Amino acid sequence: MFKVQGTNDSSIVSKCSMAQLGYFKDEYLREFVSKLTRRAPLIHRGYYIRAKAIDHILRKFLSETAEPKQIISLGAGFDSAYFRLTAEQLLHGTSFVEVDYPEVVKRKHALIRRSETLARLIPGLDTPCDVSSPLIEINTSGYKLLGADLTQLNTLEALLKLCGVNLDTPTLLLSECVLTYMTRRCSTAVIKWAAETFTDAVFVLYEQINPDDAFGLVMQNHFHVIGSPLKCINSYPTLQSQRDRFKTAGWHTCQAMDMNQFYQTIIDAAERERIENLEPFDEYEEWNLKCAHYMVICGYNTDRQPLIQGPLQTVFNLEENTNSIIGITVDFLETSGDIQRFGHSSTALILSEPGTNISLEQPRANNSLDIPSRASNSFNDPPSCAWKDYDSQSGASNSFSDIRSGVDNLEINKATTDNISISDNVRTDNSAQETNSNGKIIIEDSHTKFRKDNSTDLQIPNYIVVFGGFGEKEGKHRRLVDFAVYNISTFQTFMLYPDVNPKEIEVSRMHDQACCLPDGTVILIGGRTSPVKLCTQLLKIEFLREFPTDSNSKNNISKDKVTRDKNIENNVSNKLNSDGERRNRNCTSESEKKDQDTCNKSEMLSERINSEFKGENSRDFSSVICTVLDQRGDVPCPRWRHTATLIKIDGKDYIFLYGGRTDRLLALGDAYVLDISTMTWTKITEPTKAELHPGKRHTHTATWWKDYVIITGGLNEDQMPISSIFMFHLPSNTWTIVLPMSPVLPRYSHTAHVVDDSLILIGGVNTHSLLTRCCCY
């Protein structure tokens, strides 16, 4: 009991912090808090949406219900709704009753008596009460404060009657994150008691749902650790199970929505924009996940206007599909705690083996995208495609049947493309080896095919490098400077530490983009160090491998968790020369690199990362060099959550940049091309308003396919997930929208991959449901 009371104390501090920042107007919360403590932006948003949902329902009930009426708050804690609504003169003809543990209401009574601001809002507070009971703290005509345990319903009902509560008066009963701490039997008993006891009632329940996904498991563990486990969430884990619970308990009708639905359908655009501008915020994934795990449900035992009715939302239904599916084998890399991070960027590094290329071919049949490599003046039918939705958990294949939400009604730009067609027939034969019509040997392993020939379709990378991000280092959460290197051949990982000052060289960044160039160097573009400090430097990362002549020399790579200084000493400080100076030192700019004799790599037996393997030490890198590149031309403004994609035009390599956001603009819709040979930016001419284009978006994906950049998903400037797919044809500078034959779930923070002529979307965040499926276009 006392642990649950502790959640009240923590909650009121968070609510007060949220109100102080201007999220929700409530000047009376301050009267219940002895010391102000500022919470994190994500916590502010969580309590904001909770306050808005309850406030919306209360105001709608008060405005649409004739007098007299009653509001009974079960487990009210230090809630200030009565004082706020009274100050706005919204409680005429309304009796407001608050119920909580006797110890809690005694503390609240004392705080009310101590505050002149609160006491003056309770008329008759000092008038002697005709009814005497140790469980009745305050009993006036408009406000009653009662001490009762909700598991003792007979005592609760007797107290209500003793205080003059009329069971036939229209009544709203509110439980705000209360019943979830009770057992399934006791909590459902409260819901059933209310339906049977009051003749005209609304029961409003706000609590957690979706306990079984990763976020839900962490959420459950959090409440377990603080000593207040969620005892009901696994019995009623979904919106539908909560609806069924209410109907079984005797409620005539009920409505339910999660907080993503509430935020998008009931809170208007102007209010959402106001919230975006209150304080720096860049936790959209966590925000949408949090909203997906809280819901509000209203049960009615009479016919009345719904209290949480918003614009109708599209429901996505999954249909069974009898086609075969691709089987995959999942291997887990051997990793350490050092690589746990988020908001990072990553890229694959390729060590070529002369004479042999290995390309990946998914088991597909008749799936092709026929698009000309150059634009034509003839207009054909608008692009369309069929797609498959692979359930990564159950192995079922599904297709969406209903119309998707999140896509504007756009006309088709019939400028540059032929039809896109993908068949629904997926082949998964189990033969171990076969020879196709071109004489290429196809070696199949667990339904994933590798083609070994002398073509240049796709090279399998040898390393995956993860840059920056946010994680734990030496017991503290911070932006990370180190690079995590995964060896795909050995399934081992190790860490590299650039020998630079992160205050001068922006290696410690989040939500940037990493592009691996053909020579094995990596370009880091954009990102941020905080939501108000954006990265302006264009960094080139070079990975060097040393083959020591001394057979007894120690391995340069640290594979154990040691201090940063020790790792830098092991990884970057190469052999000392006779003068006790380093032979090699990382450079910080191209001009310095040219001037410093210490950067003469001819003194080392080293090579670029994309060179041929040599010996057992081939996976160990002696150092990394970080170079700040000079940018020319139409240099784009600093941004993060953008895309940067390596592309090829007429045999020459470029980087295509699109979208993102800044500290002032919630989404960008501009595009640039970077000539990597001269580091010169060229801005793509923006389409006219009449032309179709992806518009402003961030946290989307951009994938290179033939002469096209394919843009999928993301968040728009209203921070709504979108599902539209666009292709940009570089030779003709033309955008074209792609219309799948079946609707696509809006998503962001996902990944997109082109395999052969198929576009595969994996994961992401969606406000309708959590994405557990892999979609193939």
XYZ file of C-alpha atoms in Angstrom, residues 184-667:
484
model
C -7.660 -8.640 -11.477
C -10.487 -9.783 -9.211
C -10.532 -6.639 -7.050
C -10.182 -4.165 -9.893
C -12.902 -5.765 -11.993
C -15.110 -5.854 -8.908
C -14.873 -2.038 -8.716
C -15.901 -1.681 -12.370
C -18.821 -4.094 -11.906
C -19.907 -2.425 -8.636
C -20.071 0.968 -10.333
C -22.207 -0.369 -13.201
C -24.657 -1.962 -10.774
C -24.750 0.801 -8.147
C -25.284 3.968 -10.228
C -28.289 4.163 -12.526
C -26.786 6.767 -14.912
C -23.017 6.566 -14.901
C -19.849 6.887 -16.949
C -16.741 5.012 -15.845
C -13.457 6.511 -17.087
C -10.395 4.299 -16.801
C -6.875 5.470 -17.716
C -4.065 2.930 -17.445
C -1.333 0.905 -19.174
C -1.725 -1.673 -21.957
C 0.457 -3.761 -24.323
C 2.676 -5.502 -21.754
C 4.283 -8.085 -24.018
C 6.484 -6.079 -26.384
C 9.916 -4.722 -25.519
C 8.610 -1.386 -24.250
C 5.893 -3.136 -22.242
C 8.376 -5.463 -20.588
C 10.605 -2.558 -19.565
C 7.556 -0.682 -18.297
C 6.467 -3.640 -16.171
C 9.954 -4.050 -14.762
C 10.096 -0.359 -13.845
C 6.954 -0.546 -11.736
C 8.104 -3.819 -10.220
C 11.432 -2.293 -9.198
C 9.775 0.669 -7.465
C 7.551 -1.737 -5.549
C 4.266 -1.039 -7.377
C 3.798 -3.893 -9.865
C 1.103 -3.661 -12.523
C -1.174 -6.460 -11.412
C -3.876 -6.134 -14.056
C -2.045 -5.384 -17.280
C -1.471 -8.999 -18.279
C -5.108 -9.900 -17.683
C -6.329 -7.058 -19.915
C -3.406 -6.328 -22.249
C -5.180 -4.700 -25.215
C -7.862 -2.176 -26.032
C -10.205 -4.942 -27.120
C -9.695 -6.935 -23.935
C -10.505 -3.807 -21.929
C -13.700 -3.308 -23.956
C -14.679 -6.915 -23.331
C -13.928 -6.461 -19.645
C -16.325 -3.529 -19.366
C -19.125 -5.232 -21.281
C -18.786 -8.348 -19.154
C -18.936 -6.157 -16.022
C -22.301 -4.740 -17.051
C -21.573 -1.570 -19.003
C -23.941 -1.010 -21.912
C -21.442 0.521 -24.341
C -17.821 1.591 -24.165
C -15.189 3.490 -26.144
C -11.438 3.120 -25.951
C -8.439 4.694 -27.608
C -4.740 4.789 -26.919
C -2.920 8.068 -26.467
C -1.545 8.111 -30.008
C -5.112 8.106 -31.281
C -6.133 10.747 -28.771
C -3.206 13.010 -29.660
C -3.818 12.741 -33.382
C -7.593 12.892 -33.525
C -8.766 15.040 -30.614
C -5.912 17.475 -30.007
C -5.912 19.967 -32.863
C -2.939 20.904 -35.031
C -2.460 24.314 -33.415
C -2.128 22.739 -29.972
C 0.279 20.109 -31.237
C 2.431 22.819 -32.801
C 2.431 24.710 -29.497
C 3.658 21.626 -27.688
C 6.471 21.120 -30.220
C 7.782 24.605 -29.469
C 7.782 24.459 -25.662
C 11.204 22.840 -25.238
C 13.745 20.941 -27.333
C 12.484 17.451 -28.024
C 13.870 14.611 -30.117
C 12.443 11.422 -28.655
C 9.685 10.720 -31.148
C 10.107 6.954 -31.082
C 9.861 6.796 -27.290
C 6.964 9.283 -27.326
C 4.860 7.229 -29.756
C 5.746 3.998 -27.968
C 4.747 5.514 -24.642
C 1.434 6.712 -26.075
C 0.808 3.251 -27.525
C 1.074 1.804 -24.009
C -1.511 4.027 -22.305
C -5.209 4.083 -23.033
C -8.435 5.667 -21.860
C -11.765 3.861 -21.917
C -15.229 5.235 -21.191
C -17.995 2.825 -20.193
C -21.669 3.914 -20.226
C -24.625 2.172 -18.616
C -27.155 4.457 -20.350
C -27.447 5.958 -23.805
C -25.481 9.220 -23.973
C -23.197 11.128 -26.297
C -19.672 9.662 -26.320
C -17.032 11.624 -24.417
C -13.981 10.742 -26.499
C -15.355 10.852 -30.003
C -12.862 12.117 -32.561
C -12.475 11.876 -36.338
C -12.893 8.350 -37.623
C -9.646 6.470 -38.039
C -8.836 3.791 -40.554
C -8.536 0.320 -39.111
C -5.890 -1.911 -40.632
C -7.088 -5.487 -40.998
C -4.763 -8.324 -41.905
C -5.987 -11.075 -44.203
C -4.635 -14.588 -44.475
C -2.444 -15.266 -47.476
C -1.650 -18.762 -48.602
C 1.562 -17.940 -50.470
C 4.819 -19.374 -49.222
C 7.140 -17.294 -47.139
C 10.868 -16.877 -46.884
C 12.563 -18.718 -44.061
C 15.611 -17.122 -42.488
C 18.314 -18.081 -40.060
C 19.171 -15.586 -37.337
C 22.631 -15.459 -35.800
C 23.575 -13.204 -32.904
C 26.886 -11.410 -32.862
C 29.178 -11.814 -29.896
C 29.040 -8.339 -28.392
C 29.829 -6.476 -25.206
C 27.951 -3.828 -23.271
C 30.064 -1.167 -24.959
C 27.971 -1.266 -28.128
C 24.565 -0.755 -26.511
C 23.433 2.566 -27.929
C 20.750 4.342 -29.930
C 20.608 7.334 -32.263
C 23.776 6.080 -33.956
C 24.655 5.690 -37.618
C 26.194 2.647 -39.265
C 27.604 1.475 -42.554
C 29.097 -1.627 -44.117
C 32.775 -1.800 -45.042
C 33.765 -4.074 -47.916
C 37.090 -5.876 -48.239
C 37.130 -7.018 -51.837
C 38.625 -10.350 -52.836
C 39.835 -10.063 -56.430
C 38.199 -12.414 -58.889
C 35.171 -13.198 -56.783
C 32.046 -11.252 -55.943
C 29.223 -12.675 -53.898
C 25.741 -11.318 -54.452
C 22.658 -11.934 -52.381
C 19.554 -13.174 -54.125
C 16.322 -13.576 -52.197
C 14.196 -16.564 -53.304
C 11.673 -14.809 -55.501
C 9.968 -15.479 -58.790
C 8.616 -13.051 -61.362
C 9.213 -10.065 -59.062
C 10.587 -7.284 -61.238
C 10.551 -3.538 -61.401
C 10.658 -2.396 -65.026
C 11.642 1.277 -65.005
C 13.734 2.941 -67.741
C 17.105 4.198 -66.590
C 16.458 7.531 -68.301
C 13.351 9.646 -68.513
C 11.242 9.559 -71.640
C 8.841 12.099 -73.008
C 6.046 9.564 -73.290
C 3.667 9.224 -70.381
C 2.660 5.728 -69.372
C 0.398 4.511 -66.608
C 1.188 5.686 -63.073
C 3.514 3.454 -61.079
C 1.910 0.812 -58.948
C 3.140 -2.216 -57.101
C 1.947 -5.134 -55.106
C 3.612 -5.909 -51.834
C 3.881 -8.619 -49.266
C 3.851 -8.321 -45.514
C 5.962 -10.915 -43.697
C 5.182 -11.589 -40.061
C 8.565 -11.896 -38.366
C 7.071 -13.479 -35.272
C 4.545 -16.024 -36.510
C 5.938 -16.586 -39.975
C 2.593 -15.749 -41.562
C 2.289 -13.777 -44.770
C -0.410 -11.131 -44.896
C -1.666 -8.305 -47.056
C -3.522 -5.189 -45.997
C -7.091 -4.865 -47.249
C -8.306 -1.531 -45.936
C -7.355 1.959 -46.985
C -4.352 3.302 -45.150
C -4.197 6.532 -43.176
C -1.371 9.020 -43.153
C -1.288 9.605 -46.936
C -2.747 12.699 -48.499
C -5.001 12.412 -51.514
C -2.434 13.112 -54.206
C -2.737 13.015 -57.956
C -0.201 11.007 -59.916
C 2.757 12.575 -61.652
C 2.968 10.633 -64.922
C 6.302 12.054 -65.850
C 9.065 9.543 -65.874
C 8.215 5.954 -65.051
C 6.672 2.865 -66.532
C 4.571 0.518 -64.472
C 6.028 -1.072 -61.395
C 4.860 -4.630 -61.032
C 5.706 -7.196 -58.431
C 4.012 -10.559 -58.382
C 2.736 -12.121 -55.190
C 4.296 -15.483 -56.023
C 7.243 -16.220 -53.751
C 9.373 -19.277 -54.384
C 10.939 -21.191 -51.499
C 12.212 -24.451 -52.980
C 14.480 -26.380 -50.669
C 17.117 -27.598 -53.103
C 20.626 -27.233 -51.812
C 22.110 -26.259 -55.159
C 20.931 -25.529 -58.665
C 22.196 -24.008 -61.893
C 20.194 -21.262 -63.599
C 19.872 -20.584 -67.320
C 22.929 -18.345 -67.306
C 25.130 -21.072 -65.904
C 25.532 -19.382 -62.525
C 25.737 -21.645 -59.518
C 23.205 -20.766 -56.853
C 24.048 -22.037 -53.386
C 21.023 -21.985 -51.122
C 21.118 -21.889 -47.352
C 17.912 -21.684 -45.299
C 16.023 -20.226 -48.270
C 18.473 -17.304 -48.610
C 20.493 -17.623 -51.811
C 24.029 -16.492 -52.453
C 25.155 -16.267 -56.047
C 28.865 -16.700 -56.579
C 30.061 -15.457 -59.949
C 32.120 -12.727 -61.561
C 29.278 -10.175 -61.745
C 29.292 -6.938 -59.777
C 25.726 -7.103 -58.446
C 26.429 -6.873 -54.753
C 29.455 -7.306 -52.561
C 29.035 -8.830 -49.155
C 30.563 -6.528 -46.525
C 33.228 -7.790 -44.164
C 32.620 -5.260 -41.399
C 29.776 -3.196 -40.052
C 30.853 -0.033 -38.247
C 28.592 1.818 -35.822
C 29.341 5.486 -35.181
C 28.408 7.576 -32.170
C 24.937 7.492 -30.697
C 23.877 7.614 -27.063
C 24.646 4.931 -24.502
C 26.362 4.035 -21.256
C 30.073 4.510 -20.748
C 31.829 4.100 -17.417
C 28.503 4.051 -15.579
C 27.205 7.259 -17.146
C 24.765 7.796 -19.992
C 26.260 10.059 -22.623
C 26.933 10.576 -26.295
C 29.538 8.070 -27.410
C 32.786 8.854 -29.190
C 33.929 5.323 -29.968
C 33.232 3.269 -33.071
C 31.945 -0.284 -32.715
C 33.267 -2.624 -35.431
C 31.484 -5.918 -36.190
C 33.403 -8.602 -38.037
C 30.785 -10.395 -40.109
C 33.074 -13.345 -40.784
C 33.879 -14.100 -37.138
C 30.805 -12.606 -35.426
C 33.122 -10.686 -33.110
C 33.120 -7.012 -32.221
C 35.748 -4.604 -31.025
C 35.983 -0.900 -30.296
C 37.999 1.856 -31.958
C 38.593 5.237 -30.347
C 39.431 8.207 -32.595
C 42.256 10.248 -31.098
C 40.444 13.581 -31.340
C 38.920 16.111 -28.995
C 35.141 15.676 -29.373
C 34.676 19.318 -28.389
C 36.584 20.331 -31.509
C 35.859 17.462 -33.899
C 32.206 16.429 -34.017
C 32.624 12.655 -33.836
C 30.207 12.338 -30.922
C 26.920 12.880 -32.747
C 23.426 11.437 -32.932
C 20.947 10.927 -35.779
C 23.590 11.532 -38.438
C 24.210 9.592 -41.641
C 27.241 7.480 -42.541
C 28.108 6.796 -46.184
C 30.854 4.336 -47.107
C 32.688 5.414 -50.256
C 34.181 2.971 -52.776
C 37.690 3.575 -51.412
C 36.641 2.388 -47.955
C 36.479 5.786 -46.285
C 33.299 6.856 -44.552
C 31.609 10.255 -44.701
C 29.599 11.410 -41.668
C 26.933 13.946 -42.596
C 24.783 16.015 -40.256
C 23.542 14.955 -36.852
C 23.435 16.745 -33.553
C 25.078 16.806 -30.157
C 21.853 18.083 -28.563
C 18.459 19.184 -29.933
C 19.742 22.767 -29.895
C 23.309 22.117 -31.094
C 23.640 20.790 -34.619
C 26.764 19.362 -36.233
C 28.202 21.529 -39.002
C 31.311 19.526 -39.868
C 31.490 17.086 -42.771
C 33.765 14.329 -41.488
C 35.781 11.773 -43.395
C 36.685 8.657 -41.410
C 39.618 6.557 -42.617
C 40.342 3.135 -41.156
C 43.989 2.044 -41.223
C 45.361 -1.464 -40.817
C 48.956 -2.024 -39.713
C 50.918 -5.219 -40.198
C 53.753 -5.031 -37.653
C 57.157 -6.395 -38.624
C 57.677 -7.486 -35.018
C 55.901 -10.820 -34.582
C 55.713 -10.211 -30.852
C 53.865 -6.912 -31.164
C 50.637 -6.774 -29.304
C 47.245 -6.673 -30.902
C 46.212 -3.081 -31.389
C 42.524 -3.675 -30.812
C 41.015 -3.609 -27.371
C 38.301 -6.226 -26.931
C 37.778 -5.741 -23.219
C 35.991 -2.987 -21.393
C 38.790 -0.772 -20.134
C 39.138 2.921 -19.665
C 38.941 5.255 -22.640
C 42.487 6.519 -22.141
C 43.851 2.971 -22.128
C 41.961 2.105 -25.290
C 43.262 5.219 -27.001
C 46.767 4.250 -25.986
C 46.299 0.717 -27.344
C 44.412 1.601 -30.502
C 45.789 4.919 -31.680
C 49.238 5.420 -30.229
C 51.281 3.462 -32.746
C 54.888 2.446 -32.270
C 57.068 5.203 -30.945
C 60.081 6.291 -32.960
C 63.561 6.759 -31.537
C 62.741 10.329 -30.465
C 59.837 9.123 -28.360
C 57.320 10.749 -30.670
C 54.362 9.148 -32.444
C 54.886 8.128 -36.011
C 51.247 8.743 -36.806
C 48.726 11.150 -35.441
C 45.144 11.717 -36.424
C 44.543 14.892 -38.417
C 41.643 17.227 -37.874
C 41.426 19.059 -41.197
C 42.603 18.631 -44.764
C 44.889 21.655 -44.567
C 46.550 20.354 -41.416
C 46.825 16.943 -42.977
C 48.855 18.299 -45.870
C 51.169 20.290 -43.617
C 51.946 17.758 -40.930
C 54.874 15.436 -41.560
C 53.517 13.145 -38.871
C 50.648 12.266 -41.209
C 52.975 10.654 -43.729
C 51.480 7.182 -43.861
C 54.363 5.904 -45.974
C 56.194 5.307 -42.705
C 53.642 2.657 -41.805
C 53.001 -0.739 -43.324
C 49.297 0.080 -43.618
C 46.550 -0.013 -46.176
C 42.993 1.141 -46.759
C 40.243 -0.966 -45.303
C 38.999 -2.007 -48.755
C 42.270 -3.580 -49.763
C 43.039 -7.294 -49.952
C 43.146 -9.414 -46.806
C 46.614 -10.101 -45.435
C 47.180 -12.536 -42.625
C 45.319 -13.323 -39.409
C 45.611 -9.755 -38.175
C 43.466 -8.484 -41.081
C 40.524 -7.570 -38.900
C 42.607 -5.395 -36.547
C 42.839 -1.709 -37.368
C 45.765 0.306 -36.144
C 43.953 3.633 -36.082
C 41.209 5.788 -37.469
C 41.782 9.216 -38.981
C 39.071 11.854 -38.709
C 39.291 14.653 -41.249
C 37.104 17.737 -41.407
C 36.340 18.296 -45.077
C 35.985 21.679 -46.717
C 32.520 22.000 -48.256
C 31.762 24.044 -51.318
C 28.752 25.079 -53.365
C 25.188 25.056 -52.024
C 26.074 23.780 -48.566
C 22.876 22.543 -46.873
C 21.900 23.864 -43.468
C 22.835 21.659 -40.476
C 20.217 19.008 -39.759
C 19.530 15.636 -38.249
C 17.148 12.720 -38.900
C 17.800 13.170 -42.618
C 18.949 10.639 -45.204
C 22.228 10.573 -47.133
C 22.566 7.928 -49.830
C 25.531 6.947 -51.976
C 24.466 7.040 -55.638
C 26.166 6.665 -59.025
C 25.544 8.843 -62.076
C 27.331 8.022 -65.329
C 29.856 5.958 -63.421
C 30.615 8.715 -60.916
C 29.811 8.579 -57.204
C 27.682 11.162 -55.424
C 25.784 11.449 -52.149
C 22.087 12.352 -52.266
C 20.747 14.156 -49.177
C 17.063 14.635 -48.406
C 14.930 16.098 -45.626
C 15.597 16.001 -41.899
C 14.873 18.592 -39.262
C 16.613 21.456 -37.478
C 16.356 23.090 -34.096
C 13.792 25.516 -35.538
C 12.079 23.628 -38.366
C 10.233 20.430 -37.501
C 10.777 18.969 -40.972
